[in-house]
Short mmCIF file of C-alpha atoms in Angstrom, two decimals:
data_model
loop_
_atom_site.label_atom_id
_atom_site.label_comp_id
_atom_site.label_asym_id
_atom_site.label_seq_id
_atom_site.Cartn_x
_atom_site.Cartn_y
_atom_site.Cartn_z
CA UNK A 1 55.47 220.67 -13.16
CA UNK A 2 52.05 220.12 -12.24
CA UNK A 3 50.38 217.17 -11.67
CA UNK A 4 47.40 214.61 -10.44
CA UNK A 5 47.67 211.40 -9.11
CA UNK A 6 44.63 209.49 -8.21
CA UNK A 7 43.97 206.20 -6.72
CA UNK A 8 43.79 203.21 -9.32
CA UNK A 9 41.31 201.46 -11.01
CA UNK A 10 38.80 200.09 -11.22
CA UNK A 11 37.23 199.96 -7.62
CA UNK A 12 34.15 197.86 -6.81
CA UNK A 13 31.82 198.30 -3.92
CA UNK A 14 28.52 197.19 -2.62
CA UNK A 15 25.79 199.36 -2.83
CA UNK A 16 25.75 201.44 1.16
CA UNK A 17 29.15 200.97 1.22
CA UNK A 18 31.88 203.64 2.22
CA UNK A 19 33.53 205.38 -0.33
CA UNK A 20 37.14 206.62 -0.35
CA UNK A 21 38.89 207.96 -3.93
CA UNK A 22 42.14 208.84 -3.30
CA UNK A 23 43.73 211.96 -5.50
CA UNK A 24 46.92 213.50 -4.58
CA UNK A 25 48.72 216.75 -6.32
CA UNK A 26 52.19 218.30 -7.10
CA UNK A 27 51.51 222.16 -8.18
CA UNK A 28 54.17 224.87 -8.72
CA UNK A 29 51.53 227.97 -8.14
CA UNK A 30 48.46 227.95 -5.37
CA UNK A 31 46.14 225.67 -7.29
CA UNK A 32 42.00 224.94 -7.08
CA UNK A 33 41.01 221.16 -7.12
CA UNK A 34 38.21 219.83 -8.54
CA UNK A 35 36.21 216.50 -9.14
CA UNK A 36 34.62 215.71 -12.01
CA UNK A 37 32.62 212.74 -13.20
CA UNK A 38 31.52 210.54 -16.11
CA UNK A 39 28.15 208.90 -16.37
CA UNK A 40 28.02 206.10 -19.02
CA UNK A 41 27.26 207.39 -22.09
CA UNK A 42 27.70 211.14 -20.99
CA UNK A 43 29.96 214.00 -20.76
CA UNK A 44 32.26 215.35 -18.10
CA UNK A 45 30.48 216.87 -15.37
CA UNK A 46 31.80 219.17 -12.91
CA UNK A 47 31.11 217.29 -9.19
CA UNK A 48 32.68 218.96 -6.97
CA UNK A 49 35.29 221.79 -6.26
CA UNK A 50 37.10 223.61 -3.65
CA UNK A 51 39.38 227.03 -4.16
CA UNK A 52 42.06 227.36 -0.91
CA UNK A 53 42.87 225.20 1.75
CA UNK A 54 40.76 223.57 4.30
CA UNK A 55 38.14 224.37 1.98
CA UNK A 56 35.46 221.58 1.51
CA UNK A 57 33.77 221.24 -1.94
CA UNK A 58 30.18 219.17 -1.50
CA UNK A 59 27.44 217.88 -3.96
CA UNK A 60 25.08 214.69 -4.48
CA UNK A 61 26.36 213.28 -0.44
CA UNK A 62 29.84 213.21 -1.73
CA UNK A 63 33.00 215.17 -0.01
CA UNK A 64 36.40 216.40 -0.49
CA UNK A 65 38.79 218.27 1.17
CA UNK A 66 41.32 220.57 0.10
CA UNK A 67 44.89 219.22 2.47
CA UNK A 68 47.54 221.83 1.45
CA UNK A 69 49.82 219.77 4.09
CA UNK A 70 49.66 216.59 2.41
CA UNK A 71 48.83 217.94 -0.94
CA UNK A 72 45.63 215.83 -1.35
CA UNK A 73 41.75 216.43 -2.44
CA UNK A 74 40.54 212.85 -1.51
CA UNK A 75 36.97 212.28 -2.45
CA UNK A 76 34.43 210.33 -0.02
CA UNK A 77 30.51 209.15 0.20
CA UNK A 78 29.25 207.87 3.27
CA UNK A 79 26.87 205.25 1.50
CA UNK A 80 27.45 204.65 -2.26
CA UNK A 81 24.42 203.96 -4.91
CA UNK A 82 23.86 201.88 -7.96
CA UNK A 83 23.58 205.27 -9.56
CA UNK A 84 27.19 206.29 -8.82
CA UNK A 85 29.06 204.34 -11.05
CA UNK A 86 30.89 205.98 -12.94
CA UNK A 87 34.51 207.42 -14.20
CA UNK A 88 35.43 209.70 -11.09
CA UNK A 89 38.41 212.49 -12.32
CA UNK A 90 40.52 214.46 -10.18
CA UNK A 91 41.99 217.75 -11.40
CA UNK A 92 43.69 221.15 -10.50
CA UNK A 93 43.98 224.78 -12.32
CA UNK A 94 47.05 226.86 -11.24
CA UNK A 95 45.83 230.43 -10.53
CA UNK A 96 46.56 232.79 -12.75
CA UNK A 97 46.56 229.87 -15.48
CA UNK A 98 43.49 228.66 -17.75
CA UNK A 99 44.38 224.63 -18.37
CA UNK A 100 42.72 222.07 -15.87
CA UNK A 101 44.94 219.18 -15.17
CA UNK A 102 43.61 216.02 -14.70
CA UNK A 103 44.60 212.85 -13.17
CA UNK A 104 43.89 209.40 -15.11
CA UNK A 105 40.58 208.62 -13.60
CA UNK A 106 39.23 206.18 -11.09
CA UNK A 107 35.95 203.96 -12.88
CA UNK A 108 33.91 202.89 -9.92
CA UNK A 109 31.13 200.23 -10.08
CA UNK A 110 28.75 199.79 -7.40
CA UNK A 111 26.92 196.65 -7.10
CA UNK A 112 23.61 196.34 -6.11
CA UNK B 1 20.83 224.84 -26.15
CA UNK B 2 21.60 224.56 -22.22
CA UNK B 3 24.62 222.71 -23.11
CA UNK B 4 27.81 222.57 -24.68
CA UNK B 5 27.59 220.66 -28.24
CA UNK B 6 29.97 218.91 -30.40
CA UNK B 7 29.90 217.17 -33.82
CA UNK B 8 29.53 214.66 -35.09
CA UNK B 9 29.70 212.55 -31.87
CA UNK B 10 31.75 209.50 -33.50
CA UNK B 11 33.79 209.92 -36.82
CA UNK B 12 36.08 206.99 -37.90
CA UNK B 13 38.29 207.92 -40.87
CA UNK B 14 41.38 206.49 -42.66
CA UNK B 15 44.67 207.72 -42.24
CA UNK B 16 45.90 210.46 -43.91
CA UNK B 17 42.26 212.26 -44.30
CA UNK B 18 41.32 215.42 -42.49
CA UNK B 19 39.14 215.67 -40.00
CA UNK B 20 37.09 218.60 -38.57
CA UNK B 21 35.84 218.46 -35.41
CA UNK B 22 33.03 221.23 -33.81
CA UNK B 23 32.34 222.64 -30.95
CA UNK B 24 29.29 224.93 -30.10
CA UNK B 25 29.58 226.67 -26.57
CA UNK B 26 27.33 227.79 -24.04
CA UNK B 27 25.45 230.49 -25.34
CA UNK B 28 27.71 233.90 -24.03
CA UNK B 29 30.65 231.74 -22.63
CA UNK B 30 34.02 233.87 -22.96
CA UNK B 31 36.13 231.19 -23.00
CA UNK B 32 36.15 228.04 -25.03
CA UNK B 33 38.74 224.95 -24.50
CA UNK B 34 39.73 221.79 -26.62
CA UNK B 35 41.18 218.87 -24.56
CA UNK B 36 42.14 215.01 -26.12
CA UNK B 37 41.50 211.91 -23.57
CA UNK B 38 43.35 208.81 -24.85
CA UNK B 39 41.54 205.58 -23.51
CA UNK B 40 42.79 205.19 -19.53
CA UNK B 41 43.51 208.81 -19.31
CA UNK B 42 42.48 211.77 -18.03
CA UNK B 43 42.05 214.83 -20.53
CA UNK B 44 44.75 216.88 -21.57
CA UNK B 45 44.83 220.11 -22.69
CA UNK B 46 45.36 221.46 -26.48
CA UNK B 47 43.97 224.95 -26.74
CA UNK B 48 41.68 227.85 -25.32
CA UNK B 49 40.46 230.55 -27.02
CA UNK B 50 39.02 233.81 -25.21
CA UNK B 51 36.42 235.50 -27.46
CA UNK B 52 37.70 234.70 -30.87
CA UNK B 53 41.49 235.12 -29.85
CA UNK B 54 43.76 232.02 -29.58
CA UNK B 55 45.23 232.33 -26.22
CA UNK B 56 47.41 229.29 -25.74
CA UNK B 57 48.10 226.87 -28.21
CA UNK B 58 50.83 224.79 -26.30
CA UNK B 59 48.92 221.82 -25.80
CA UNK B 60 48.74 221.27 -29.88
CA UNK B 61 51.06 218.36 -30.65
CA UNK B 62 52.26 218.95 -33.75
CA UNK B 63 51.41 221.76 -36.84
CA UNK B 64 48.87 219.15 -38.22
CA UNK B 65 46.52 220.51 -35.38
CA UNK B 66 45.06 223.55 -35.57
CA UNK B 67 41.51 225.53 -34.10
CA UNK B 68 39.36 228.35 -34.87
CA UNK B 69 36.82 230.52 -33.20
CA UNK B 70 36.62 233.37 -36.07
CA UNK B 71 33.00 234.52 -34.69
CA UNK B 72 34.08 234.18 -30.98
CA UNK B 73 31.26 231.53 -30.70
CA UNK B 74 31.39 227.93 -32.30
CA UNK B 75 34.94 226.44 -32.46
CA UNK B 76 36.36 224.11 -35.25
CA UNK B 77 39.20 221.59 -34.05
CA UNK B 78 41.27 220.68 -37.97
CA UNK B 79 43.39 217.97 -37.71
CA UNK B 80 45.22 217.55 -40.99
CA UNK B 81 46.70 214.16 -42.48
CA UNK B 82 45.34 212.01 -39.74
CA UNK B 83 47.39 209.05 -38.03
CA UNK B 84 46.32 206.04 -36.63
CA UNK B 85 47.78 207.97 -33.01
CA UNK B 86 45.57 210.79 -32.80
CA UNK B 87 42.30 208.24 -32.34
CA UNK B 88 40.92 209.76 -29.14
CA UNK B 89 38.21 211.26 -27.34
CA UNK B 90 38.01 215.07 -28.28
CA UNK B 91 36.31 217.17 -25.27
CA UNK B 92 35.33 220.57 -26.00
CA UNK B 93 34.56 222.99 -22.80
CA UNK B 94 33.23 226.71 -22.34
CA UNK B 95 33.32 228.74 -19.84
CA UNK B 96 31.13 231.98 -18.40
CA UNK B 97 34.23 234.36 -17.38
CA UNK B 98 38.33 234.72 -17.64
CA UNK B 99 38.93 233.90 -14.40
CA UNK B 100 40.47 230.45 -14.19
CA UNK B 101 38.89 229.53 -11.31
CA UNK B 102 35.58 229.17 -12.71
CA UNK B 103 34.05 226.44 -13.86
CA UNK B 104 34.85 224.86 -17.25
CA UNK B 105 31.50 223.23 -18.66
CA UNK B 106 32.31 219.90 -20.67
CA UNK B 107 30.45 219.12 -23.93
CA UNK B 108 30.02 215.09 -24.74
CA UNK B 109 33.03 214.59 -26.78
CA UNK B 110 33.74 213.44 -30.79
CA UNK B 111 35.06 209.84 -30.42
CA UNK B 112 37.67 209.79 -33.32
CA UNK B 113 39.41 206.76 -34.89
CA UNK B 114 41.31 206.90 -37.84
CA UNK B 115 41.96 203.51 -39.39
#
């Protein structure tokens, strides 16, 4: 089946620290990754994404790469904020299908 | 407005009441999704609709669930004769075309707990 495996919880940093998510993914069909993210108090927003492989998805200094070799979509940020604590989800649609799947999120807290 | 919207944000309820959950899309979004998030998880999928047509309805876990979309617009979730297990976050999504590599837009979720 398909599925998404990220990095577990919860993960504290200092603020201008290095940031490294980890989010690996089993998928029977040729699949587009995605991270989204939670703000306290908000809704799911869509952070990043990335379509075929090698492909890098980009947004807000963060980074991920699509790996079709080791099946992975790890996300980074060179120098974390206060403001980027959050609930950080990886996911993946199949093509050809309409369901995201999503791994069991990663809550990050930066301290200042 | 710019956003997806649900309603009502929070609803606690006893068991064994119905519920009805909405969800207003993007303005023009084809496609319209209902996902559940149990506390620790990621969302999982129940149902899309494209236009007012029920497309998949795998993700439904029992016949006690069931959605709508008669206008091809505003969505209503029904869960009927609520247990104390379906207390979860509810996310609603839309999306501008078919294609499923486009990007699902996330409304902010009806928090439900049935006592």
């Amino acid at each position: 089946g398909n599925s998404v495996t990220q990095m577990e919880g919860p993960v504290t940093l200092s603020e201008e620290a290095f940031l490294t998510i980890n989010c690996t993914y089993t998928a029977t069909g040729y699949p587009s990754l995605f991270w989204y993210v939670q703000y306290p108090g908000e809704g799911l927003q869509l952070l990043l994404k990335a379509t075929k492989a090698d492909d890098k998805g980009s947004n807000k200094g963060f980074e991920a790469t699509y790996r079709k070799e080791t099946t992975s979509f790890h996300l980074e940020k060179g120098s974390v904020q206060v403001s980027d604590s959050a609930v950080y989800f990886c996911a993946l649609i199949i093509q050809g299908a309409q369901k995201l799947v999503f791994g069991q999120g990663t809550r990050l807290t930066i301290n200042p | 407005g710019a956003g997806v919207s649900q309603s009502p944000r929070y609803k606690v309820t006893k068991r064994g009441q119905d519920v009805a959950l909405r969800c207003d899309p993007i303005s023009g979004h084809v496609s319209l999704y209902w996902y559940r998030q149990a506390l620790g998880q990621g969302p999982e999928f129940l149902t899309y609709f494209n236009y007012e047509a029920q497309q998949d309805k795998s993700g439904l876990p029992n016949d006690r669930f069931s959605a709508e979309r008669p206008e091809g617009s505003i969505s209503t979730l029904t869960i009927q004769r609520t247990e104390q297990r379906d207390s979860a976050m509810y996310r609603c999504a839309s999306k501008n075309g078919q294609g499923g590599r486009e990007t699902q837009y996330f409304g902010p979720g009806t928090r439900l707990l049935v006592l």
